[in-house]
CSV table of C-alpha atoms and ligand atoms in Angstrom, one decimal:
chain,number,residue,atom,x,y,z
A,28,MET,CA,-44.3,-58.7,-4.9
A,29,ASN,CA,-42.7,-56.0,-7.1
A,30,GLU,CA,-39.0,-56.3,-7.7
A,31,LEU,CA,-36.8,-54.8,-5.0
A,32,ASP,CA,-34.3,-52.1,-5.7
A,33,TRP,CA,-31.9,-53.6,-3.2
A,34,LEU,CA,-31.6,-56.7,-1.2
A,35,LEU,CA,-29.0,-56.6,1.6
A,36,ARG,CA,-28.2,-60.1,2.8
A,37,GLY,CA,-26.7,-61.4,6.0
A,38,CYS,CA,-26.1,-58.3,8.0
A,39,ARG,CA,-26.6,-58.0,11.8
A,40,SER,CA,-29.3,-55.8,13.0
A,41,ALA,CA,-28.0,-53.2,15.5
A,42,ALA,CA,-31.4,-53.2,17.3
A,43,THR,CA,-31.8,-57.0,17.8
A,44,GLY,CA,-28.4,-58.6,17.1
A,45,GLU,CA,-30.1,-61.0,14.7
A,46,ILE,CA,-28.8,-61.7,11.2
A,47,VAL,CA,-31.3,-60.2,8.8
A,48,GLN,CA,-32.0,-59.4,5.2
A,49,ILE,CA,-33.3,-56.0,4.3
A,50,GLY,CA,-35.4,-55.3,1.2
A,51,ILE,CA,-35.5,-51.8,-0.2
A,52,ARG,CA,-37.9,-50.5,-2.7
A,53,GLU,CA,-38.8,-47.0,-3.9
A,54,GLY,CA,-36.8,-45.3,-1.1
A,55,ARG,CA,-38.4,-47.3,1.7
A,56,ILE,CA,-37.7,-50.4,3.6
A,57,GLU,CA,-39.9,-53.1,2.3
A,58,PHE,CA,-39.0,-55.6,5.0
A,59,VAL,CA,-36.4,-56.6,7.6
A,60,ARG,CA,-36.6,-60.3,8.3
A,61,PRO,CA,-34.3,-63.1,9.6
A,62,ASP,CA,-31.9,-64.3,7.1
A,63,ALA,CA,-31.9,-68.1,6.9
A,64,ARG,CA,-28.4,-68.3,5.5
A,65,PRO,CA,-26.0,-65.8,7.2
A,66,GLY,CA,-22.6,-65.3,5.7
A,67,VAL,CA,-23.5,-66.4,2.2
A,68,ALA,CA,-21.4,-65.1,-0.6
A,69,GLY,CA,-21.9,-65.0,-4.4
A,70,PRO,CA,-25.0,-65.1,-6.5
A,71,ALA,CA,-25.4,-68.8,-6.5
A,72,ALA,CA,-25.4,-69.1,-2.8
A,73,LEU,CA,-27.8,-66.1,-2.6
A,74,ALA,CA,-30.2,-67.7,-5.0
A,75,ASP,CA,-30.0,-70.9,-3.1
A,76,SER,CA,-30.9,-69.2,0.2
A,77,ALA,CA,-34.5,-68.7,-0.8
A,78,ASP,CA,-36.7,-67.5,2.0
A,79,THR,CA,-39.2,-70.2,2.8
A,80,SER,CA,-42.3,-68.1,2.5
A,81,GLY,CA,-42.6,-68.4,-1.3
A,82,GLY,CA,-39.4,-68.1,-3.2
A,83,PRO,CA,-36.5,-65.7,-3.1
A,84,PRO,CA,-37.3,-62.0,-3.2
A,85,LYS,CA,-36.4,-60.6,-6.7
A,86,ALA,CA,-34.1,-57.7,-6.5
A,87,LYS,CA,-32.3,-55.5,-9.1
A,88,ARG,CA,-29.2,-55.5,-6.9
A,89,VAL,CA,-28.1,-57.9,-4.1
A,90,PHE,CA,-25.5,-57.0,-1.6
A,91,ASP,CA,-23.7,-59.5,0.5
A,92,ALA,CA,-23.7,-57.6,3.8
A,93,SER,CA,-22.3,-60.4,6.0
A,94,GLY,CA,-19.7,-59.0,8.4
A,95,TYR,CA,-21.6,-55.7,8.7
A,96,VAL,CA,-23.9,-54.3,11.3
A,97,ALA,CA,-27.0,-52.4,10.0
A,98,LEU,CA,-28.1,-49.2,11.6
A,99,PRO,CA,-30.6,-46.6,10.5
A,100,GLY,CA,-28.9,-43.6,8.9
A,101,LEU,CA,-27.0,-41.6,11.6
A,102,VAL,CA,-28.6,-38.4,12.8
A,103,GLU,CA,-26.5,-35.4,13.8
A,104,THR,CA,-28.9,-33.5,16.0
A,105,HIS,CA,-26.9,-30.3,16.8
A,106,ILE,CA,-24.1,-28.9,14.8
A,107,HIS,CA,-22.7,-25.5,13.7
A,108,LEU,CA,-21.6,-25.8,10.1
A,109,ASP,CA,-20.9,-22.1,9.8
A,110,LYS,CA,-18.3,-22.0,12.5
A,111,ALA,CA,-16.5,-25.3,11.9
A,112,PHE,CA,-12.8,-25.5,11.2
A,113,LEU,CA,-11.8,-22.1,12.7
A,114,THR,CA,-9.0,-23.4,15.0
A,115,GLU,CA,-6.2,-22.1,12.8
A,116,ARG,CA,-7.6,-18.6,12.9
A,117,MET,CA,-7.9,-18.4,16.7
A,118,PRO,CA,-5.4,-16.3,18.7
A,119,GLY,CA,-5.2,-19.1,21.3
A,120,GLU,CA,-7.4,-21.3,23.5
A,121,ALA,CA,-10.6,-19.9,25.0
A,122,ALA,CA,-10.6,-19.8,28.8
A,123,ASP,CA,-14.3,-20.4,29.1
A,124,LEU,CA,-17.7,-20.1,27.3
A,125,LYS,CA,-17.7,-16.3,27.4
A,126,GLU,CA,-14.3,-16.1,25.8
A,127,ALA,CA,-15.3,-18.7,23.2
A,128,ILE,CA,-18.3,-16.6,22.2
A,129,ALA,CA,-16.2,-13.4,22.0
A,130,MET,CA,-13.4,-15.1,20.1
A,131,THR,CA,-15.7,-16.5,17.5
A,132,ALA,CA,-17.7,-13.3,17.1
A,133,ALA,CA,-14.4,-11.5,16.4
A,134,LEU,CA,-13.7,-13.9,13.5
A,135,LYS,CA,-17.0,-13.2,11.8
A,136,GLY,CA,-15.7,-10.1,10.1
A,137,GLY,CA,-13.5,-12.4,8.0
A,138,TYR,CA,-16.4,-14.6,6.8
A,139,SER,CA,-17.5,-14.6,3.3
A,140,PRO,CA,-20.2,-16.7,1.6
A,141,GLU,CA,-17.4,-18.7,-0.1
A,142,ASP,CA,-15.6,-19.2,3.2
A,143,ILE,CA,-18.7,-20.4,5.0
A,144,GLY,CA,-19.6,-22.7,2.1
A,145,ALA,CA,-16.2,-24.3,2.0
A,146,ARG,CA,-16.0,-25.0,5.7
A,147,SER,CA,-19.6,-26.3,5.8
A,148,ARG,CA,-19.0,-28.6,2.8
A,149,ARG,CA,-15.9,-30.0,4.5
A,150,LEU,CA,-17.9,-31.0,7.5
A,151,LEU,CA,-21.0,-32.2,5.4
A,152,ASP,CA,-18.8,-34.4,3.2
A,153,ARG,CA,-17.1,-36.0,6.3
A,154,ALA,CA,-20.4,-36.5,8.0
A,155,SER,CA,-21.9,-38.1,4.9
A,156,ARG,CA,-19.0,-40.6,4.7
A,157,PHE,CA,-19.6,-41.5,8.4
A,158,GLY,CA,-23.2,-42.4,7.6
A,159,VAL,CA,-25.0,-39.2,8.6
A,160,THR,CA,-28.2,-39.0,6.6
A,161,ARG,CA,-30.0,-36.3,8.6
A,162,MET,CA,-28.6,-33.2,10.3
A,163,ARG,CA,-29.9,-30.2,12.2
A,164,THR,CA,-27.5,-27.2,11.9
A,165,GLN,CA,-27.7,-24.0,14.0
A,166,VAL,CA,-27.3,-21.1,11.6
A,167,GLU,CA,-26.0,-17.8,13.0
A,168,ILE,CA,-28.2,-14.8,12.5
A,169,ASP,CA,-27.0,-11.4,13.9
A,170,PRO,CA,-26.3,-7.9,12.8
A,171,ILE,CA,-22.7,-8.7,11.8
A,172,LEU,CA,-23.5,-11.6,9.4
A,173,ARG,CA,-27.1,-10.6,8.8
A,174,LEU,CA,-28.4,-13.5,6.5
A,175,MET,CA,-25.0,-14.4,5.0
A,176,SER,CA,-24.8,-17.7,6.9
A,177,TRP,CA,-28.5,-18.4,6.4
A,178,GLU,CA,-28.3,-18.0,2.6
A,179,SER,CA,-25.3,-20.4,2.5
A,180,ALA,CA,-27.1,-23.0,4.6
A,181,ALA,CA,-30.2,-22.7,2.5
A,182,GLY,CA,-28.1,-23.4,-0.6
A,183,LEU,CA,-26.4,-26.4,1.0
A,184,LYS,CA,-29.8,-27.8,2.1
A,185,LYS,CA,-30.7,-28.1,-1.6
A,186,GLU,CA,-27.2,-29.1,-2.7
A,187,TYR,CA,-27.0,-32.0,-0.2
A,188,ALA,CA,-30.6,-33.1,-0.3
A,189,GLY,CA,-29.7,-36.5,-1.9
A,190,ARG,CA,-27.2,-37.3,0.8
A,191,ILE,CA,-28.1,-35.4,4.0
A,192,GLU,CA,-31.5,-34.1,4.9
A,193,LEU,CA,-30.6,-30.8,6.4
A,194,GLN,CA,-32.7,-28.9,9.0
A,195,LEU,CA,-31.9,-25.3,9.5
A,196,VAL,CA,-32.4,-23.6,12.9
A,197,ALA,CA,-32.5,-19.8,12.9
A,198,PHE,CA,-30.0,-19.2,15.7
A,199,PRO,CA,-29.4,-15.8,17.4
A,200,GLN,CA,-25.9,-16.6,18.9
A,201,GLU,CA,-25.2,-13.0,19.9
A,202,GLY,CA,-28.6,-12.5,21.6
A,203,ILE,CA,-31.8,-10.9,20.4
A,204,PHE,CA,-32.5,-7.8,22.5
A,205,TRP,CA,-29.0,-6.5,23.0
A,206,GLN,CA,-28.3,-6.8,19.3
A,207,PRO,CA,-30.9,-4.5,17.7
A,208,GLY,CA,-32.0,-5.8,14.3
A,209,THR,CA,-31.7,-9.5,15.2
A,210,ALA,CA,-35.4,-10.0,15.7
A,211,GLU,CA,-36.3,-8.7,12.2
A,212,LEU,CA,-33.6,-11.0,10.7
A,213,LEU,CA,-34.9,-14.0,12.6
A,214,GLU,CA,-38.4,-13.3,11.3
A,215,GLU,CA,-37.0,-13.1,7.8
A,216,ALA,CA,-35.3,-16.5,8.2
A,217,ALA,CA,-38.6,-17.9,9.6
A,218,ARG,CA,-40.4,-16.7,6.5
A,219,ALA,CA,-37.6,-18.1,4.3
A,220,GLY,CA,-38.2,-21.6,5.4
A,221,ALA,CA,-36.5,-22.2,8.8
A,222,ASP,CA,-37.1,-25.7,10.2
A,223,ALA,CA,-36.9,-24.5,13.8
A,224,ILE,CA,-36.4,-21.3,15.9
A,225,GLY,CA,-33.3,-21.3,18.0
A,226,GLY,CA,-32.4,-19.3,21.1
A,227,VAL,CA,-29.7,-18.7,23.6
A,228,PRO,CA,-31.2,-17.0,26.7
A,229,TYR,CA,-28.0,-17.0,28.6
A,230,ASN,CA,-26.5,-14.6,26.1
A,231,ASP,CA,-29.0,-11.8,26.2
A,232,ARG,CA,-30.1,-9.0,28.5
A,233,ASP,CA,-33.0,-11.0,30.0
A,234,SER,CA,-33.5,-14.7,29.8
A,235,LEU,CA,-37.3,-14.8,30.1
A,236,GLU,CA,-37.8,-12.0,27.6
A,237,HIS,CA,-35.6,-13.9,25.1
A,238,LEU,CA,-37.5,-17.2,25.6
A,239,ASP,CA,-40.9,-15.5,25.4
A,240,TYR,CA,-39.9,-14.0,22.0
A,241,VAL,CA,-38.6,-17.3,20.7
A,242,PHE,CA,-41.7,-19.2,21.6
A,243,ARG,CA,-44.0,-16.5,20.2
A,244,LEU,CA,-42.1,-16.5,16.9
A,245,ALA,CA,-42.2,-20.3,16.7
A,246,GLU,CA,-45.9,-20.3,17.4
A,247,SER,CA,-46.6,-17.8,14.7
A,248,PHE,CA,-44.8,-19.8,12.1
A,249,GLY,CA,-45.9,-23.2,13.4
A,250,LEU,CA,-42.3,-24.3,14.0
A,251,PRO,CA,-40.5,-26.3,16.7
A,252,VAL,CA,-38.1,-24.7,19.1
A,253,ASP,CA,-34.4,-25.7,19.5
A,254,LEU,CA,-32.6,-23.9,22.3
A,255,HIS,CA,-29.1,-23.6,23.7
A,256,LEU,CA,-29.9,-23.6,27.4
A,257,ASP,CA,-28.3,-23.5,30.8
A,258,PHE,CA,-24.8,-23.9,29.6
A,259,SER,CA,-22.8,-23.6,32.9
A,260,ASP,CA,-22.0,-25.4,36.2
A,261,ASP,CA,-24.2,-22.9,38.1
A,262,PRO,CA,-27.0,-24.9,39.8
A,263,GLU,CA,-29.1,-21.7,40.0
A,264,GLN,CA,-29.1,-21.2,36.3
A,265,LEU,CA,-32.3,-23.2,35.5
A,266,ALA,CA,-34.1,-21.5,32.7
A,267,ILE,CA,-35.3,-25.0,31.9
A,268,ALA,CA,-38.1,-24.4,34.4
A,269,ASP,CA,-39.3,-21.5,32.3
A,270,VAL,CA,-39.0,-23.6,29.1
A,271,ILE,CA,-41.2,-26.3,30.6
A,272,GLU,CA,-43.9,-23.7,31.4
A,273,LEU,CA,-43.6,-22.0,28.0
A,274,THR,CA,-43.8,-25.4,26.2
A,275,LYS,CA,-47.1,-26.1,27.9
A,276,LYS,CA,-48.4,-22.6,27.5
A,277,PHE,CA,-47.8,-22.6,23.8
A,278,GLY,CA,-48.9,-26.2,23.3
A,279,LEU,CA,-45.5,-27.2,21.9
A,280,GLN,CA,-45.2,-30.5,23.7
A,281,GLY,CA,-42.9,-32.8,21.8
A,282,LYS,CA,-41.6,-29.9,19.7
A,283,VAL,CA,-39.0,-28.4,22.0
A,284,ALA,CA,-35.4,-29.5,22.2
A,285,VAL,CA,-32.7,-28.1,24.6
A,286,GLY,CA,-29.0,-28.3,24.0
A,287,HIS,CA,-26.3,-28.4,26.8
A,288,LEU,CA,-28.6,-28.2,29.9
A,289,THR,CA,-25.4,-28.7,31.9
A,290,SER,CA,-26.4,-26.6,34.9
A,291,LEU,CA,-28.9,-29.4,35.8
A,292,GLY,CA,-25.9,-31.6,36.4
A,293,SER,CA,-24.9,-29.3,39.3
A,294,ALA,CA,-28.4,-29.1,40.8
A,295,GLU,CA,-29.4,-31.0,43.9
A,296,PRO,CA,-30.8,-34.4,43.0
A,297,ASP,CA,-34.4,-33.5,44.2
A,298,THR,CA,-34.4,-30.4,42.0
A,299,ALA,CA,-32.9,-32.3,39.0
A,300,ARG,CA,-35.5,-35.0,39.4
A,301,ARG,CA,-38.4,-32.5,39.6
A,302,ILE,CA,-37.1,-30.7,36.5
A,303,ALA,CA,-36.7,-34.0,34.6
A,304,ALA,CA,-40.2,-35.1,35.4
A,305,GLY,CA,-41.5,-31.7,34.1
A,306,MET,CA,-39.4,-32.2,30.9
A,307,ALA,CA,-40.8,-35.7,30.4
A,308,GLU,CA,-44.4,-34.5,30.9
A,309,ALA,CA,-43.8,-31.6,28.4
A,310,GLY,CA,-42.1,-33.9,25.9
A,311,ILE,CA,-38.9,-31.8,25.9
A,312,HIS,CA,-36.0,-33.5,24.2
A,313,ALA,CA,-32.5,-33.1,25.9
A,314,MET,CA,-29.5,-32.8,23.5
A,315,THR,CA,-26.3,-33.4,25.4
A,316,LEU,CA,-23.2,-32.1,23.7
A,317,PRO,CA,-20.4,-33.8,25.6
A,318,ALA,CA,-17.4,-32.7,23.5
A,319,THR,CA,-18.1,-29.1,24.2
A,320,ASP,CA,-19.6,-29.5,27.6
A,321,LEU,CA,-16.7,-31.4,29.0
A,322,TYR,CA,-14.3,-29.0,27.5
A,323,LEU,CA,-15.7,-25.7,28.5
A,324,ASN,CA,-17.4,-26.5,31.8
A,325,GLY,CA,-15.6,-27.0,35.1
A,326,ARG,CA,-13.2,-24.2,34.4
A,327,GLN,CA,-14.0,-22.4,37.7
A,328,ASP,CA,-13.4,-25.5,39.8
A,329,ALA,CA,-9.9,-25.5,41.3
A,330,TYR,CA,-10.3,-29.1,42.5
A,331,ARG,CA,-13.0,-31.8,42.4
A,332,VAL,CA,-13.6,-30.5,38.9
A,333,ARG,CA,-17.1,-31.1,37.6
A,334,ARG,CA,-17.6,-32.8,34.3
A,335,GLY,CA,-20.2,-30.3,33.4
A,336,LEU,CA,-22.6,-32.7,31.7
A,337,THR,CA,-26.3,-32.8,31.9
A,338,PRO,CA,-27.4,-35.7,34.2
A,339,VAL,CA,-28.0,-38.2,31.3
A,340,LYS,CA,-29.1,-41.2,33.4
A,341,LEU,CA,-31.4,-39.2,35.6
A,342,LEU,CA,-33.1,-37.7,32.6
A,343,LEU,CA,-33.4,-41.1,30.9
A,344,ASP,CA,-34.8,-42.6,34.1
A,345,ALA,CA,-37.5,-39.9,34.2
A,346,GLY,CA,-38.5,-40.8,30.7
A,347,VAL,CA,-36.9,-37.8,28.8
A,348,ASN,CA,-35.8,-38.4,25.3
A,349,VAL,CA,-32.0,-37.8,25.6
A,350,VAL,CA,-30.0,-37.6,22.4
A,351,PHE,CA,-26.5,-36.2,21.6
A,352,GLY,CA,-24.7,-34.1,19.1
A,353,SER,CA,-21.3,-33.0,18.0
A,354,ASN,CA,-22.1,-29.3,18.4
A,355,ASN,CA,-18.8,-28.0,17.0
A,356,VAL,CA,-15.8,-29.3,15.1
A,357,ARG,CA,-12.5,-27.4,15.6
A,358,ASN,CA,-13.3,-24.0,16.9
A,359,ALA,CA,-13.1,-22.1,20.2
A,360,PHE,CA,-16.0,-24.0,21.7
A,361,THR,CA,-14.5,-27.4,20.8
A,362,PRO,CA,-11.0,-27.5,19.3
A,363,PHE,CA,-11.5,-31.2,18.5
A,364,GLY,CA,-13.9,-33.5,16.7
A,365,THR,CA,-14.4,-35.3,13.5
A,366,GLY,CA,-18.2,-35.0,12.8
A,367,ASP,CA,-18.7,-38.7,13.4
A,368,PRO,CA,-21.7,-39.3,15.7
A,369,LEU,CA,-20.2,-42.6,16.9
A,370,ASP,CA,-17.2,-40.7,18.3
A,371,ILE,CA,-19.6,-38.8,20.5
A,372,ALA,CA,-21.4,-42.0,21.4
A,373,LEU,CA,-18.2,-43.4,22.8
A,374,LEU,CA,-17.3,-40.2,24.6
A,375,LEU,CA,-20.8,-40.1,26.2
A,376,GLY,CA,-20.5,-43.8,27.1
A,377,GLN,CA,-17.2,-43.1,28.9
A,378,THR,CA,-18.3,-39.9,30.7
A,379,ALA,CA,-22.0,-40.6,31.5
A,380,HIS,CA,-21.1,-44.1,32.8
A,381,MET,CA,-22.9,-46.1,30.1
A,382,GLY,CA,-20.8,-49.2,29.6
A,383,SER,CA,-23.2,-52.1,29.4
A,384,ALA,CA,-24.2,-53.9,26.2
A,385,ARG,CA,-27.7,-52.6,26.7
A,386,GLU,CA,-26.3,-49.0,27.0
A,387,ALA,CA,-24.2,-49.5,23.8
A,388,ARG,CA,-27.5,-50.2,22.0
A,389,LEU,CA,-29.0,-47.1,23.7
A,390,LEU,CA,-26.1,-44.9,22.6
A,391,ALA,CA,-26.7,-46.1,19.0
A,392,GLU,CA,-30.4,-45.2,19.3
A,393,MET,CA,-29.5,-41.8,20.6
A,394,CYS,CA,-27.9,-41.0,17.3
A,395,THR,CA,-30.5,-42.8,15.1
A,396,SER,CA,-34.1,-43.4,16.1
A,397,ARG,CA,-34.3,-41.3,19.2
A,398,ALA,CA,-32.4,-38.5,17.4
A,399,ALA,CA,-34.9,-38.6,14.6
A,400,GLU,CA,-37.7,-38.3,17.2
A,401,ALA,CA,-36.0,-35.2,18.7
A,402,LEU,CA,-35.9,-33.7,15.2
A,403,GLY,CA,-39.6,-34.4,14.7
A,404,SER,CA,-38.8,-36.2,11.5
A,405,ARG,CA,-39.5,-39.5,9.9
A,406,GLY,CA,-37.6,-42.7,10.7
A,407,THR,CA,-38.2,-42.7,14.4
A,408,LYS,CA,-38.8,-46.5,14.4
A,409,GLY,CA,-35.4,-47.3,13.0
A,410,LEU,CA,-35.0,-50.1,10.5
A,411,GLU,CA,-38.6,-51.2,10.0
A,412,GLU,CA,-41.0,-51.9,7.2
A,413,GLY,CA,-42.3,-48.6,5.7
A,414,GLU,CA,-39.5,-46.4,7.2
A,415,PRO,CA,-37.3,-44.4,4.9
A,416,ALA,CA,-34.4,-46.5,3.4
A,417,ASP,CA,-31.7,-44.4,5.1
A,418,LEU,CA,-29.2,-46.8,6.6
A,419,VAL,CA,-25.6,-47.4,7.2
A,420,LEU,CA,-23.7,-50.7,7.2
A,421,VAL,CA,-20.7,-50.6,9.6
A,422,LYS,CA,-18.0,-53.3,9.2
A,423,ALA,CA,-18.2,-54.9,12.6
A,424,ASP,CA,-19.3,-58.0,14.4
A,425,GLY,CA,-21.8,-56.4,16.8
A,426,ILE,CA,-23.0,-53.3,18.4
A,427,LEU,CA,-20.2,-53.2,20.9
A,428,ASP,CA,-17.7,-53.0,18.1
A,429,VAL,CA,-19.7,-50.4,16.3
A,430,VAL,CA,-19.7,-48.0,19.3
A,431,TYR,CA,-16.3,-48.8,20.8
A,432,ASP,CA,-14.2,-49.3,17.6
A,433,ARG,CA,-16.2,-46.9,15.4
A,434,PRO,CA,-14.9,-48.7,12.2
A,435,ARG,CA,-14.5,-46.3,9.3
A,436,GLU,CA,-15.6,-48.9,6.7
A,437,ARG,CA,-19.2,-47.9,6.2
A,438,ILE,CA,-21.7,-48.2,3.4
A,439,VAL,CA,-24.5,-45.7,3.2
A,440,TRP,CA,-27.9,-45.7,1.6
A,441,LYS,CA,-30.0,-42.5,1.5
A,442,GLY,CA,-33.6,-42.7,0.3
A,443,GLY,CA,-32.9,-46.1,-1.1
A,444,ARG,CA,-29.9,-45.0,-3.1
A,445,ARG,CA,-26.4,-46.2,-2.3
A,446,ILE,CA,-24.3,-43.1,-1.9
A,447,GLN,CA,-21.2,-44.2,-0.1
A,448,GLY,CA,-18.9,-47.2,0.0
B,28,ZN,ZN1,-24.5,-25.4,19.7
């Protein structure tokens, strides 16, 4: 066997709970196998702990990872870099989603390429330290900013390529048809290398017209679709039914993701189950964004206030790939947040009633392997032979400590290179 670039010894696999050793070579995971001598320290002990299948694996660098849990690199499925860290500029708190959109739109006049770049980097740097190795960001395209945010994001994609693989969604936050000029700008972004076409049908003159345009654009460029959808407590707002039909019509099964989807949480159980079955059949990924959804929904309820989340367990039971994202960090939509996916894992565990050890493991998958699947990217199998060597070691005894304590002591490898810790 050729020499390994890295051999990580004695870490606990997040997926199985076993103590394993991980071999890394040329940016890929060469093997993950049980480690015969957990907890060893020092070169002598490491050399002594030869695997029994034919001598110790030779490695340029050996890391004693005992006391760490190994997870695939964290995946941030849904975030807005260009409107992060705006809290200080806001006149006050937004009363609801409509006001959050209006308040943020009013701030756009003060954006500059330098300003967007600085706020985006602040969040990217944090995310990288937390162990995020892949991220999908929603990039605002509208007649106010035109392609200012797009150009910033495209530059950051190159700048951060060695640390975070960035996917860019061309996102018409202010609508498409009631903002003339937006369609042309979206097409320009698609030609310039968008990774997905975004949409926000609840913020346009006609939901179906908006969706139809987004799917046609995605089809013509061979791109996936990533929508903001049904963001309310209104059980009648179910554009997801149209999205299921359009996904099948355009043959985009497995390539459509929907963020929020909170109205479904207010729908009657029979309706919700029917929709969930349709989503599973069409391979539509659900991205729950609990930090924003819990904060902005339920505002009209004077009592028995709804949580305003998508029905996570019902969707999972139906076989839908459910993942989660931070969505926003410190702005009108979400005045809180750190950019650590594990913070969102804990929040979702608490609010979607996912408290068992099995569910802690599931929450970890929702920001690693399942998240990678939603982004249509590599690494969907997690830490396995042949997968990209994107991984994070978290200083913890087991998966429960990873999700509940979210220890900040983390060591990160991206593409086989140690980039953090
Ligand atoms: Zn969003």
